[in-house]
Tab-separated table of C-alpha atoms in Angstrom:
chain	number	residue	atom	x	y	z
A	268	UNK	CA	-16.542	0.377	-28.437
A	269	UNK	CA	-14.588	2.575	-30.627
A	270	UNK	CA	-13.187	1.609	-34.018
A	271	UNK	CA	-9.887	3.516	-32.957
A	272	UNK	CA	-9.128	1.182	-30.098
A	273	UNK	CA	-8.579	-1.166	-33.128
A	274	UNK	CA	-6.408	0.911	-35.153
A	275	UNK	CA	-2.666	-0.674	-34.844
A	276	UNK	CA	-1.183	2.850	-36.990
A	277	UNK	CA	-3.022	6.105	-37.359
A	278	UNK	CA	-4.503	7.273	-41.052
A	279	UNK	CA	-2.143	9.292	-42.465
A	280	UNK	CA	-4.116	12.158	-42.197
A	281	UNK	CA	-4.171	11.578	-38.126
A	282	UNK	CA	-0.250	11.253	-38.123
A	283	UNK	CA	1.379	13.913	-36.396
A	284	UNK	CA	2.766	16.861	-38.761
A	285	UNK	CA	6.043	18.284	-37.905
A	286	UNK	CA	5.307	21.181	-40.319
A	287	UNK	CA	1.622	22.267	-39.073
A	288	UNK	CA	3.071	21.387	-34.954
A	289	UNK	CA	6.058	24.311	-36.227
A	290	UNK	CA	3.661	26.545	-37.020
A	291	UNK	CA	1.849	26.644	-33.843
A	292	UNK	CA	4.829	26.472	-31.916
A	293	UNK	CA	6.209	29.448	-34.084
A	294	UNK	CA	2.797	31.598	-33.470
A	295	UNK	CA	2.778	31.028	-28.945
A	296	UNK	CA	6.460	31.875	-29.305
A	297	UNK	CA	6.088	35.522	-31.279
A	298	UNK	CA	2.528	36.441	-29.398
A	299	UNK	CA	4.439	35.760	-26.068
A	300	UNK	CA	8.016	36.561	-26.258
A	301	UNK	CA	7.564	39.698	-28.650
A	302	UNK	CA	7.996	42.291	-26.085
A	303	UNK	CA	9.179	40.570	-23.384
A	304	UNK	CA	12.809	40.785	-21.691
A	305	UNK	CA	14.756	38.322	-20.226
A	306	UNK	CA	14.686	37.869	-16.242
A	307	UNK	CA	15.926	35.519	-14.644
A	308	UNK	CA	13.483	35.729	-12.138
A	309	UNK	CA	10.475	35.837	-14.193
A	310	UNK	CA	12.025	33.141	-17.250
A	311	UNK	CA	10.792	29.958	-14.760
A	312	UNK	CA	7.350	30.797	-14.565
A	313	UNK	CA	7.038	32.191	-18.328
A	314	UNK	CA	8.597	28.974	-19.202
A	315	UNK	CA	5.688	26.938	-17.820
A	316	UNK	CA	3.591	29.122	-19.357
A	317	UNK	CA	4.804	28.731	-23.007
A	318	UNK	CA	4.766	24.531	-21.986
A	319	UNK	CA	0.975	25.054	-21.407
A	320	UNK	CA	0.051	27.567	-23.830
A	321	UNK	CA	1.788	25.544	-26.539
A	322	UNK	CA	0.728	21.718	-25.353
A	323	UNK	CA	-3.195	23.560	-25.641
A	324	UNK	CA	-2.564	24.879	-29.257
A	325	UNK	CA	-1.607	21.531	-30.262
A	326	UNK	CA	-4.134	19.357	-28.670
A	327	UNK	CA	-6.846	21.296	-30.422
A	328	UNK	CA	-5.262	19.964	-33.240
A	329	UNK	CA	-6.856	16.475	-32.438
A	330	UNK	CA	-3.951	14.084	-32.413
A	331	UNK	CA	-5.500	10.850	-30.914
A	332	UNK	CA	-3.945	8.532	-29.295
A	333	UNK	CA	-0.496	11.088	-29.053
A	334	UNK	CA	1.218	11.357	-26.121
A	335	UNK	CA	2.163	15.174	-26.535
A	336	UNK	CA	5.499	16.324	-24.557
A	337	UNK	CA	6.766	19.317	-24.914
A	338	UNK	CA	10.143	21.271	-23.833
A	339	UNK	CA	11.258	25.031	-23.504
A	340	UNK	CA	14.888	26.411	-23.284
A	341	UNK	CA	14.580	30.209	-22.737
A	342	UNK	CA	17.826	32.256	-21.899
A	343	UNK	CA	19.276	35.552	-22.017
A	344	UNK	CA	20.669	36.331	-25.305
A	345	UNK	CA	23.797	37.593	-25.799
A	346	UNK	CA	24.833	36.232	-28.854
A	347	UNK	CA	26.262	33.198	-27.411
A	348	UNK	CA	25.270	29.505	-29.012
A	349	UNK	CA	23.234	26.879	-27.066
A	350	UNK	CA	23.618	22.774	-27.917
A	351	UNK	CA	20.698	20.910	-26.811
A	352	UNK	CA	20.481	17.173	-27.173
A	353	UNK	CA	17.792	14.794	-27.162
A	354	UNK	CA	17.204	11.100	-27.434
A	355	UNK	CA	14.298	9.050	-27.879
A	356	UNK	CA	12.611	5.744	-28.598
A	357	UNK	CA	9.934	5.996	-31.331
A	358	UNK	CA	8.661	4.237	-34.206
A	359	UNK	CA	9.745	6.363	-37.324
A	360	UNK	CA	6.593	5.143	-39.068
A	361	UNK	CA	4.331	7.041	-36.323
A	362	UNK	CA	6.368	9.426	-34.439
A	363	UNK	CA	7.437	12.912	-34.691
A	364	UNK	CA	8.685	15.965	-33.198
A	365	UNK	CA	8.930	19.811	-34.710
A	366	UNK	CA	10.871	22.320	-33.052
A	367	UNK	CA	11.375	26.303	-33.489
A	368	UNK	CA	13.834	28.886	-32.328
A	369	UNK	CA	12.783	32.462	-31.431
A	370	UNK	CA	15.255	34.935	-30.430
A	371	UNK	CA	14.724	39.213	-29.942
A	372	UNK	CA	17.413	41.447	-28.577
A	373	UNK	CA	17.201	40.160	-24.832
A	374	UNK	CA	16.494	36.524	-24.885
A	375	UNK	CA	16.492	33.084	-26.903
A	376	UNK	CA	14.067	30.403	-27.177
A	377	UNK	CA	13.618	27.021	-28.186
A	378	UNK	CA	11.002	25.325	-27.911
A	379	UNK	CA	10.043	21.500	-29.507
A	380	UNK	CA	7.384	19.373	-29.211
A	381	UNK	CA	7.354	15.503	-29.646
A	382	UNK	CA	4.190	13.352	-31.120
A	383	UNK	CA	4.434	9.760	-29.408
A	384	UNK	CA	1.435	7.281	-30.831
A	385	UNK	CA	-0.101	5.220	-27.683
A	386	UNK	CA	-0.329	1.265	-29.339
């Protein structure tokens, strides 16, 4: 049997970090949205893709026992503002979320990911 099954709180070195998570968020969102223009038609799929490619980048990064969730907002960008809200129920202690914002002259992203720790 694992020791981890044991483990009430994660080390602090297996806690999940907002700043590295921003990062890798930051890199999907510039190797994938660099040259690309908004359509609506195209902006469901890609959106599913960035949810994928991102949730991969950060599972490498060996969070046990996270519960990894991750959302994308794309939109066409015409230098409107956007207000997204989100609520949850964490333990301060354990939990964590980073988020990023990418925008080029046709389209805006944001993009966050949230760290839940499985008791």
């Amino acid at each position: 049997m694992s020791s981890s099954l044991h483990m009430i709180r994660p080390l602090y070195r297996n806690k999940f970090q907002p700043l590295i998570v921003k990062e890798c968020i930051r890199s999907v969102l510039m190797d994938n949205l660099a040259h690309k223009e908004y359509s609506s038609e195209t902006m469901a799929e890609d959106t599913k893709v960035l949810v994928e490619l991102i949730r991969k980048k950060i599972k490498d990064l060996a969070y046990d026992r996270y519960k990894i969730i991750v959302q994308v907002h794309i939109g066409e960008y015409r230098g409107q503002g956007i207000k997204i809200a989100s609520r949850k129920f964490w333990d301060a202690d354990t939990d964590n979320f980073a988020v990023d914002v990418y925008t080029n002259n046709s389209l805006f992203c944001v993009a966050m990911v949230c760290g839940v720790y499985y008791y």
